[in-house]
Amino acid sequence: MDTLDPMVAETEAAVAAPPDTRVNLVGLTREELVAELAKIGAEKFRAQQLWQWMYNRGATDFEAMTSLSKKFRAQLAETHVVARPAITRAYESVDGTRKWLLKFPDGQEVESVHIPEDDRGTLCVSSQVGCTLTCKFCHTGTQKLVRNLTPAEIVGQVMNARDKLGEWPTPAEDRQLTNIVMMGMGEPLYNYENVSKALKIVMDNEGLSLSKRKITLSTAGVVPMIERCGAELGVNLAVSLHAVTDELRDVIVPINKKYPIAELLQACRTYPGSSNARRITFEYVMLKDVNDSPAEARELVRLLDGIPAKVNLIPFNPWPDAPFERSTSAAIKIFADIVNDAGYSSPVRTPRGQDIMAACGQLKSESIKLRKSELLRREAEAAAASA
Ligand code: SAH
C-alpha cells in the first residue's frame, strides 16, 4: 500500500471511521421534511418549526431550538443532524472577495465565492464536483472526477456563507448576501433535479428568502432543460455563448456539437418570463485573437436580434498552462462599443478575486485520489445503475 500519499491515507482513515448514520435535515423539501419527521412520530407543524430554525435562524444545534419540547429535541439529536459542509480552506482577496473550499463526507470538494460590491453581495455557487463540459478556456473543465452535488450540498454553500457573513436570522434588509449566481463549478442543468430542489429551498420566504429575481442560473446550453428551468423556477437565465459560429463554438464549448447555436437561441427566444425588464444575459469570454474581432461583435448583434438580451463580456481569466490569452483592453472596448451601439447593454465583467484564483473559470478543487480498486468499484456501480 502506498502510504506516502497523504490523500490516500486520508481516504482510508475516513473509511475506517464509524459512519454517522444520522439523517441530515438540510436539503429536504418541505414535503420531504414532513415525511422524514413523521418517521419519528412528529406532527406536521414540527416541520414548519424546524424549517424556520434551520433556514431563518441558522440554528444547527437542536438544543437551541427552544420552541421544540425537550423530549423532541433529545430524540432528534439521536436520529438527525442539521449539517454544514466542512470548510477546509478560506481565502480572502485584497478586493474583499472570499472563497471557501468545502469538503463533503466522501472527501470530494467544491468552491464557492462571495463577491461584495457597493450595492450588493453575490454568492457564486457550485452545482457539481468538477464538470463534464470541457470548455477549453475553463479550469474546472480540466478536473477529472465529477459528481453531482446533492440539494444539501448546494443549500449548504448558501448556509455556510450566511454563517461566515454573520447573517442570521435572515435580515429583511441591508444584507451582505443579496444575490446568488449558479456560476461556480459544474453545469447546473446537468444536475437539474438537485439544483431545482435547492433553489426552491433558497427562495422559500420563511427561510433563506432570496427572491427568484436575485438568482441567476448560468448554462453552457443544455437546451432541453432551459424551458423547464424558466417555467418551474423562474430564475434569471445566463447563457455562456462565447462564439458566434458553430465552427468555433464546437471547439471551445463542445456541448455545442449536441445543441448548436440556432437551437440554443431558439430556447432563449421562448424562455418563460423573459422580457425587456428581465433580459437574458449572454456571457462572452474575451479570448485574444480567437473570438474578439469587430466582425464577431457585429455577428453577435445579428444573432441576438429579437431576444431580450444583455451581453456580459468576461475578460479571460488565466490559470496555469491555459492555452489562451486575455483580449487587449482596446479589443474589448471596440467589441463592447459595437454591441452597445446596437442597443444591448454590454458591461465588461471586472475580474474579482484573481489573487486567490476565485475569478470566473478559475475554480478547481483537487479531486480526491481514489485507489484503482475503488475507482473500478464505482464504475461498475454506475454501469449497473444505468443498465
Ligand atoms: N456551466 C455553466 C456554469 C459555469 S458559469 C456555464 O457554462 O454557464 C462560469 C462562467 O465563467 C461561464 O460563462 C464560463 O464560460 C466562464 N468562464 C469559464 N472559464 C473562464 C475563464 N478562464 N475566464 C473567464 N470566464 C470563464
Short mmCIF file of C-alpha atoms and ligand atoms in Angstrom, two decimals:
data_model
loop_
_atom_site.label_atom_id
_atom_site.label_comp_id
_atom_site.label_asym_id
_atom_site.label_seq_id
_atom_site.Cartn_x
_atom_site.Cartn_y
_atom_site.Cartn_z
CA MET A 1 0.00 0.00 0.00
CA ASP A 2 1.25 3.46 -0.88
CA THR A 3 1.01 5.26 2.46
CA LEU A 4 3.28 8.07 1.27
CA ASP A 5 0.37 9.72 -0.46
CA PRO A 6 -1.47 11.77 2.18
CA MET A 7 -4.70 11.81 0.17
CA VAL A 8 -4.81 8.03 0.05
CA ALA A 9 -4.02 7.81 3.75
CA GLU A 10 -6.81 10.26 4.46
CA THR A 11 -9.32 8.31 2.38
CA GLU A 12 -8.54 5.15 4.27
CA ALA A 13 -8.82 6.88 7.61
CA ALA A 14 -12.24 8.17 6.54
CA VAL A 15 -13.30 4.69 5.52
CA ALA A 16 -12.17 3.31 8.87
CA ALA A 17 -14.10 5.88 10.94
CA PRO A 18 -17.55 4.71 12.10
CA PRO A 19 -20.09 6.34 9.81
CA ASP A 20 -22.57 8.84 11.21
CA THR A 21 -25.86 7.29 10.22
CA ARG A 22 -27.98 10.20 11.41
CA VAL A 23 -30.04 11.79 8.64
CA ASN A 24 -29.25 15.37 7.60
CA LEU A 25 -32.36 17.56 7.60
CA VAL A 26 -30.79 20.21 5.36
CA GLY A 27 -31.72 19.93 1.69
CA LEU A 28 -35.10 18.23 2.16
CA THR A 29 -38.04 19.99 0.54
CA ARG A 30 -40.87 20.99 2.87
CA GLU A 31 -42.81 17.84 1.90
CA GLU A 32 -39.77 15.62 2.40
CA LEU A 33 -39.13 17.20 5.79
CA VAL A 34 -42.70 16.46 6.90
CA ALA A 35 -42.32 12.84 5.76
CA GLU A 36 -38.91 12.48 7.40
CA LEU A 37 -40.17 13.73 10.75
CA ALA A 38 -43.29 11.58 10.54
CA LYS A 39 -40.92 8.59 10.73
CA ILE A 40 -40.15 9.53 14.31
CA GLY A 41 -43.77 10.33 15.06
CA ALA A 42 -43.59 14.13 14.75
CA GLU A 43 -46.59 16.08 13.54
CA LYS A 44 -46.62 18.32 10.51
CA PHE A 45 -46.33 21.61 12.40
CA ARG A 46 -42.97 20.41 13.79
CA ALA A 47 -41.58 20.51 10.25
CA GLN A 48 -42.71 24.10 9.96
CA GLN A 49 -40.94 25.00 13.21
CA LEU A 50 -37.75 23.20 12.23
CA TRP A 51 -37.77 24.88 8.83
CA GLN A 52 -37.67 28.28 10.48
CA TRP A 53 -34.97 27.29 12.95
CA MET A 54 -32.77 25.92 10.19
CA TYR A 55 -33.30 28.39 7.38
CA ASN A 56 -34.36 31.60 9.07
CA ARG A 57 -32.39 31.40 12.30
CA GLY A 58 -29.47 29.32 11.05
CA ALA A 59 -29.60 27.01 14.06
CA THR A 60 -27.55 23.82 13.82
CA ASP A 61 -27.95 22.55 17.37
CA PHE A 62 -31.33 21.06 18.27
CA GLU A 63 -30.77 22.17 21.88
CA ALA A 64 -31.02 25.81 20.74
CA MET A 65 -34.44 25.21 19.15
CA THR A 66 -36.31 26.24 22.24
CA SER A 67 -39.82 26.18 20.80
CA LEU A 68 -39.50 22.39 20.49
CA SER A 69 -40.14 20.22 23.54
CA LYS A 70 -37.07 18.97 25.40
CA LYS A 71 -38.05 15.40 24.68
CA PHE A 72 -38.39 16.02 20.93
CA ARG A 73 -35.04 17.83 20.84
CA ALA A 74 -33.30 14.91 22.52
CA GLN A 75 -34.97 12.47 20.16
CA LEU A 76 -33.91 14.50 17.11
CA ALA A 77 -30.31 14.66 18.26
CA GLU A 78 -30.17 10.87 18.25
CA THR A 79 -31.58 10.35 14.78
CA HIS A 80 -30.89 13.55 12.82
CA VAL A 81 -28.43 16.36 12.23
CA VAL A 82 -28.50 19.85 10.73
CA ALA A 83 -25.16 19.53 8.98
CA ARG A 84 -22.91 22.05 7.30
CA PRO A 85 -20.21 21.15 4.82
CA ALA A 86 -16.73 21.20 6.38
CA ILE A 87 -14.69 24.25 5.38
CA THR A 88 -11.17 23.08 4.64
CA ARG A 89 -9.79 26.40 3.36
CA ALA A 90 -10.90 30.01 3.40
CA TYR A 91 -9.27 32.72 1.29
CA GLU A 92 -9.76 36.47 1.19
CA SER A 93 -8.72 38.61 -1.76
CA VAL A 94 -7.29 42.12 -1.49
CA ASP A 95 -10.56 43.25 -3.13
CA GLY A 96 -12.72 41.66 -0.40
CA THR A 97 -13.78 38.62 -2.43
CA ARG A 98 -13.89 35.49 -0.30
CA LYS A 99 -13.54 31.90 -1.42
CA TRP A 100 -14.30 28.78 0.59
CA LEU A 101 -13.23 25.24 -0.16
CA LEU A 102 -15.91 22.89 1.13
CA LYS A 103 -15.34 19.23 1.78
CA PHE A 104 -18.07 16.59 1.87
CA PRO A 105 -18.05 13.32 3.81
CA ASP A 106 -16.91 11.30 0.75
CA GLY A 107 -13.82 13.52 0.53
CA GLN A 108 -14.92 15.46 -2.56
CA GLU A 109 -14.54 19.23 -2.57
CA VAL A 110 -16.05 22.26 -4.28
CA GLU A 111 -15.57 26.00 -4.03
CA SER A 112 -17.97 28.88 -3.51
CA VAL A 113 -17.15 32.57 -3.79
CA HIS A 114 -18.65 35.70 -2.20
CA ILE A 115 -18.21 38.91 -4.17
CA PRO A 116 -19.05 42.10 -2.25
CA GLU A 117 -19.96 45.23 -4.23
CA ASP A 118 -21.25 48.64 -3.16
CA ASP A 119 -24.91 47.87 -3.66
CA ARG A 120 -25.00 44.07 -3.43
CA GLY A 121 -23.19 40.90 -2.42
CA THR A 122 -23.20 37.95 -4.76
CA LEU A 123 -22.55 34.32 -3.88
CA CYS A 124 -21.24 32.17 -6.71
CA VAL A 125 -22.47 28.63 -6.04
CA SER A 126 -21.22 25.31 -7.46
CA SER A 127 -23.57 22.59 -8.73
CA GLN A 128 -21.14 19.72 -9.38
CA VAL A 129 -17.75 18.46 -8.27
CA GLY A 130 -15.80 19.15 -11.45
CA CYS A 131 -17.64 19.46 -14.78
CA THR A 132 -18.17 17.24 -17.81
CA LEU A 133 -18.33 20.04 -20.36
CA THR A 134 -14.58 20.52 -21.01
CA CYS A 135 -14.90 24.10 -22.28
CA LYS A 136 -11.37 24.81 -23.45
CA PHE A 137 -10.84 28.06 -21.51
CA CYS A 138 -12.25 26.85 -18.18
CA HIS A 139 -10.09 25.48 -15.38
CA THR A 140 -12.93 23.43 -13.86
CA GLY A 141 -13.17 21.53 -17.14
CA THR A 142 -9.69 20.09 -16.58
CA GLN A 143 -10.77 18.38 -13.36
CA LYS A 144 -11.09 14.65 -13.74
CA LEU A 145 -13.58 13.38 -11.23
CA VAL A 146 -17.14 14.60 -11.48
CA ARG A 147 -20.25 14.02 -9.45
CA ASN A 148 -23.49 15.88 -8.89
CA LEU A 149 -23.92 17.81 -5.67
CA THR A 150 -26.93 16.90 -3.54
CA PRO A 151 -29.53 19.53 -2.63
CA ALA A 152 -27.99 19.61 0.87
CA GLU A 153 -24.56 20.33 -0.58
CA ILE A 154 -25.91 23.16 -2.73
CA VAL A 155 -28.02 24.76 0.03
CA GLY A 156 -25.09 24.12 2.38
CA GLN A 157 -22.96 26.55 0.37
CA VAL A 158 -25.51 29.31 0.93
CA MET A 159 -25.83 28.49 4.62
CA ASN A 160 -22.08 28.46 5.04
CA ALA A 161 -21.85 31.93 3.50
CA ARG A 162 -24.58 33.18 5.82
CA ASP A 163 -22.67 31.70 8.79
CA LYS A 164 -19.45 33.39 7.73
CA LEU A 165 -21.11 36.72 6.97
CA GLY A 166 -22.94 36.61 10.31
CA GLU A 167 -26.33 36.95 8.61
CA TRP A 168 -28.72 35.04 10.88
CA PRO A 169 -31.61 35.37 11.33
CA THR A 170 -32.31 36.19 7.69
CA PRO A 171 -32.11 40.02 7.58
CA ALA A 172 -35.02 41.84 5.96
CA GLU A 173 -32.69 44.48 4.52
CA ASP A 174 -29.05 45.57 4.32
CA ARG A 175 -27.88 42.09 3.50
CA GLN A 176 -24.34 41.23 2.51
CA LEU A 177 -25.66 38.25 0.56
CA THR A 178 -28.27 39.68 -1.80
CA ASN A 179 -27.77 37.67 -4.99
CA ILE A 180 -26.96 34.12 -6.00
CA VAL A 181 -25.39 33.07 -9.26
CA MET A 182 -25.20 29.41 -10.24
CA MET A 183 -21.86 30.08 -11.90
CA GLY A 184 -19.45 28.07 -9.81
CA MET A 185 -18.15 24.63 -10.68
CA GLY A 186 -20.35 22.38 -12.80
CA GLU A 187 -23.23 22.62 -15.24
CA PRO A 188 -26.41 23.27 -13.22
CA LEU A 189 -28.74 22.00 -15.95
CA TYR A 190 -26.94 18.63 -15.92
CA ASN A 191 -27.94 18.39 -12.25
CA TYR A 192 -31.34 19.96 -12.63
CA GLU A 193 -33.34 17.95 -10.07
CA ASN A 194 -30.96 18.73 -7.22
CA VAL A 195 -30.39 22.34 -8.25
CA SER A 196 -34.14 22.84 -8.51
CA LYS A 197 -34.81 21.42 -5.03
CA ALA A 198 -32.00 23.52 -3.60
CA LEU A 199 -33.16 26.75 -5.22
CA LYS A 200 -36.73 26.20 -4.07
CA ILE A 201 -35.40 25.95 -0.52
CA VAL A 202 -33.28 29.06 -1.01
CA MET A 203 -36.26 31.01 -2.40
CA ASP A 204 -38.70 29.97 0.37
CA ASN A 205 -39.67 33.20 2.08
CA GLU A 206 -39.90 31.70 5.55
CA GLY A 207 -36.26 30.72 5.33
CA LEU A 208 -33.28 31.95 3.38
CA SER A 209 -35.69 34.08 1.43
CA LEU A 210 -33.78 35.08 -1.71
CA SER A 211 -36.18 36.09 -4.45
CA LYS A 212 -36.04 34.48 -7.91
CA ARG A 213 -35.23 37.91 -9.28
CA LYS A 214 -31.96 37.84 -7.38
CA ILE A 215 -30.96 34.39 -8.61
CA THR A 216 -29.25 33.74 -11.95
CA LEU A 217 -28.61 30.31 -13.37
CA SER A 218 -25.87 30.06 -15.97
CA THR A 219 -25.80 27.29 -18.55
CA ALA A 220 -23.48 26.38 -21.39
CA GLY A 221 -26.64 25.45 -23.28
CA VAL A 222 -28.40 22.27 -22.15
CA VAL A 223 -31.25 23.15 -24.49
CA PRO A 224 -33.84 20.54 -23.39
CA MET A 225 -33.73 21.78 -19.77
CA ILE A 226 -33.95 25.52 -20.40
CA GLU A 227 -37.72 25.78 -20.72
CA ARG A 228 -38.33 23.74 -17.58
CA CYS A 229 -35.91 25.87 -15.63
CA GLY A 230 -37.81 29.01 -16.59
CA ALA A 231 -41.27 27.56 -16.04
CA GLU A 232 -40.55 25.87 -12.69
CA LEU A 233 -38.01 28.16 -11.08
CA GLY A 234 -38.47 31.47 -12.88
CA VAL A 235 -34.90 32.49 -12.14
CA ASN A 236 -32.83 34.74 -14.41
CA LEU A 237 -31.05 32.93 -17.20
CA ALA A 238 -27.46 33.44 -18.29
CA VAL A 239 -26.07 31.65 -21.33
CA SER A 240 -22.39 31.01 -21.93
CA LEU A 241 -22.28 31.79 -25.64
CA HIS A 242 -18.61 32.67 -26.22
CA ALA A 243 -18.65 32.21 -30.01
CA VAL A 244 -20.84 33.29 -32.91
CA THR A 245 -20.22 30.39 -35.30
CA ASP A 246 -20.85 26.69 -34.71
CA GLU A 247 -17.43 26.02 -36.17
CA LEU A 248 -15.67 27.84 -33.32
CA ARG A 249 -18.20 27.05 -30.61
CA ASP A 250 -17.93 23.31 -31.37
CA VAL A 251 -14.29 23.60 -30.36
CA ILE A 252 -14.31 25.91 -27.36
CA VAL A 253 -17.71 24.95 -25.88
CA PRO A 254 -18.01 21.32 -27.02
CA ILE A 255 -21.64 20.89 -25.86
CA ASN A 256 -22.37 22.94 -29.00
CA LYS A 257 -21.94 19.78 -31.06
CA LYS A 258 -25.03 18.44 -29.33
CA TYR A 259 -27.02 21.68 -29.11
CA PRO A 260 -25.87 24.14 -31.78
CA ILE A 261 -26.24 27.91 -31.65
CA ALA A 262 -29.54 28.14 -33.56
CA GLU A 263 -31.28 25.69 -31.19
CA LEU A 264 -29.83 27.41 -28.15
CA LEU A 265 -31.02 30.83 -29.28
CA GLN A 266 -34.47 29.46 -30.10
CA ALA A 267 -34.75 28.21 -26.49
CA CYS A 268 -33.76 31.69 -25.34
CA ARG A 269 -36.39 33.34 -27.53
CA THR A 270 -39.09 31.35 -25.74
CA TYR A 271 -37.60 31.36 -22.21
CA PRO A 272 -40.57 31.71 -19.85
CA GLY A 273 -40.64 35.01 -18.04
CA SER A 274 -38.03 36.85 -20.04
CA SER A 275 -38.97 40.35 -21.14
CA ASN A 276 -37.33 43.68 -21.75
CA ALA A 277 -37.42 44.17 -17.99
CA ARG A 278 -35.90 40.72 -17.35
CA ARG A 279 -33.32 40.12 -20.01
CA ILE A 280 -31.28 37.02 -20.68
CA THR A 281 -27.59 37.55 -20.07
CA PHE A 282 -25.23 36.28 -22.75
CA GLU A 283 -21.77 35.65 -21.34
CA TYR A 284 -18.91 36.07 -23.78
CA VAL A 285 -15.36 35.33 -22.67
CA MET A 286 -12.85 37.58 -24.44
CA LEU A 287 -10.06 35.42 -25.87
CA LYS A 288 -7.29 37.21 -27.71
CA ASP A 289 -7.38 36.62 -31.48
CA VAL A 290 -9.87 33.78 -31.03
CA ASN A 291 -13.35 35.35 -30.74
CA ASP A 292 -12.76 39.08 -30.21
CA SER A 293 -12.88 40.71 -33.66
CA PRO A 294 -15.25 43.56 -34.63
CA ALA A 295 -16.80 41.25 -37.25
CA GLU A 296 -17.68 38.80 -34.49
CA ALA A 297 -19.23 41.58 -32.43
CA ARG A 298 -21.43 42.51 -35.41
CA GLU A 299 -22.41 38.87 -35.92
CA LEU A 300 -23.31 38.62 -32.21
CA VAL A 301 -25.66 41.58 -32.60
CA ARG A 302 -27.27 39.90 -35.59
CA LEU A 303 -27.75 36.62 -33.71
CA LEU A 304 -29.38 38.29 -30.71
CA ASP A 305 -31.97 40.08 -32.80
CA GLY A 306 -35.41 39.59 -31.24
CA ILE A 307 -34.16 38.28 -27.88
CA PRO A 308 -34.48 40.48 -24.78
CA ALA A 309 -30.76 40.29 -24.14
CA LYS A 310 -27.81 41.88 -22.46
CA VAL A 311 -24.22 40.89 -23.06
CA ASN A 312 -21.67 40.33 -20.35
CA LEU A 313 -18.12 40.46 -21.67
CA ILE A 314 -15.74 38.48 -19.47
CA PRO A 315 -12.03 39.17 -19.97
CA PHE A 316 -10.39 35.73 -19.96
CA ASN A 317 -9.06 34.80 -16.53
CA PRO A 318 -5.84 32.86 -16.79
CA TRP A 319 -4.95 29.63 -15.00
CA PRO A 320 -1.77 27.52 -15.08
CA ASP A 321 -0.98 26.29 -18.61
CA ALA A 322 -4.19 27.70 -20.10
CA PRO A 323 -3.94 27.76 -23.89
CA PHE A 324 -5.45 31.26 -24.24
CA GLU A 325 -4.66 34.89 -23.54
CA ARG A 326 -6.93 37.72 -22.45
CA SER A 327 -8.02 40.11 -25.22
CA THR A 328 -6.41 43.53 -25.09
CA SER A 329 -8.36 46.33 -23.41
CA ALA A 330 -8.58 48.06 -26.81
CA ALA A 331 -10.13 45.00 -28.47
CA ILE A 332 -12.60 44.60 -25.60
CA LYS A 333 -13.60 48.25 -25.87
CA ILE A 334 -14.19 48.12 -29.63
CA PHE A 335 -16.23 44.91 -29.21
CA ALA A 336 -18.28 46.38 -26.34
CA ASP A 337 -18.98 49.58 -28.27
CA ILE A 338 -20.34 47.71 -31.29
CA VAL A 339 -22.69 45.67 -29.10
CA ASN A 340 -23.68 48.70 -27.09
CA ASP A 341 -24.33 50.87 -30.16
CA ALA A 342 -26.74 48.18 -31.38
CA GLY A 343 -28.84 48.76 -28.25
CA TYR A 344 -27.62 45.98 -25.98
CA SER A 345 -26.10 46.78 -22.63
CA SER A 346 -22.62 45.25 -22.71
CA PRO A 347 -20.78 45.68 -19.42
CA VAL A 348 -17.31 44.23 -19.08
CA ARG A 349 -17.16 41.99 -16.02
CA THR A 350 -14.47 43.18 -13.64
CA PRO A 351 -12.30 40.24 -12.64
CA ARG A 352 -12.69 39.75 -8.90
CA GLY A 353 -10.56 37.71 -6.53
CA GLN A 354 -7.90 36.86 -9.11
CA ASP A 355 -5.18 36.73 -6.45
CA ILE A 356 -6.99 33.84 -4.77
CA MET A 357 -8.00 32.12 -8.05
CA ALA A 358 -11.64 32.99 -7.41
CA ALA A 359 -12.48 34.69 -10.73
CA CYS A 360 -14.74 33.15 -13.40
CA GLY A 361 -13.34 29.93 -14.76
CA GLN A 362 -10.55 29.65 -12.20
CA LEU A 363 -12.29 27.32 -9.77
CA LYS A 364 -10.93 23.84 -9.43
CA SER A 365 -10.66 21.55 -6.46
CA GLU A 366 -8.21 18.69 -6.22
CA SER A 367 -10.26 15.58 -6.86
CA ILE A 368 -9.54 13.08 -4.19
CA LYS A 369 -7.23 10.35 -5.42
CA LEU A 370 -9.08 7.08 -5.26
CA ARG A 371 -7.30 3.78 -5.30
CA LYS A 372 -7.74 1.91 -8.53
CA SER A 373 -9.91 -0.76 -6.90
CA GLU A 374 -12.29 1.90 -5.56
CA LEU A 375 -12.48 3.60 -8.96
CA LEU A 376 -13.32 0.30 -10.66
CA ARG A 377 -15.92 -0.47 -7.99
CA ARG A 378 -17.60 2.92 -8.57
CA GLU A 379 -17.55 2.48 -12.34
CA ALA A 380 -19.18 -0.94 -12.03
CA GLU A 381 -21.78 0.52 -9.69
CA ALA A 382 -22.57 3.36 -12.09
CA ALA A 383 -22.80 0.93 -15.02
CA ALA A 384 -25.17 -1.30 -13.06
CA ALA A 385 -27.30 1.69 -12.08
CA SER A 386 -27.68 2.88 -15.68
CA ALA A 387 -28.30 -0.62 -17.08
N1 SAH B 1 -21.51 25.50 -16.67
C1 SAH B 1 -22.20 26.75 -16.53
C2 SAH B 1 -21.87 27.44 -15.24
C3 SAH B 1 -20.46 27.99 -15.16
S1 SAH B 1 -20.57 29.72 -15.13
C4 SAH B 1 -21.93 27.62 -17.74
O1 SAH B 1 -21.09 27.24 -18.55
O2 SAH B 1 -22.56 28.65 -17.91
C5 SAH B 1 -18.95 30.25 -15.29
C6 SAH B 1 -18.82 31.27 -16.40
O3 SAH B 1 -17.42 31.64 -16.50
C7 SAH B 1 -19.21 30.69 -17.73
O4 SAH B 1 -19.75 31.68 -18.56
C8 SAH B 1 -17.87 30.26 -18.25
O5 SAH B 1 -17.87 30.04 -19.64
C9 SAH B 1 -16.99 31.41 -17.82
N2 SAH B 1 -15.56 31.06 -17.81
C10 SAH B 1 -15.03 29.83 -17.73
N3 SAH B 1 -13.68 29.90 -17.74
C11 SAH B 1 -13.37 31.21 -17.81
C12 SAH B 1 -12.13 31.93 -17.82
N4 SAH B 1 -10.97 31.28 -17.74
N5 SAH B 1 -12.18 33.26 -17.89
C13 SAH B 1 -13.37 33.90 -17.93
N6 SAH B 1 -14.56 33.30 -17.91
C14 SAH B 1 -14.56 31.96 -17.86
#
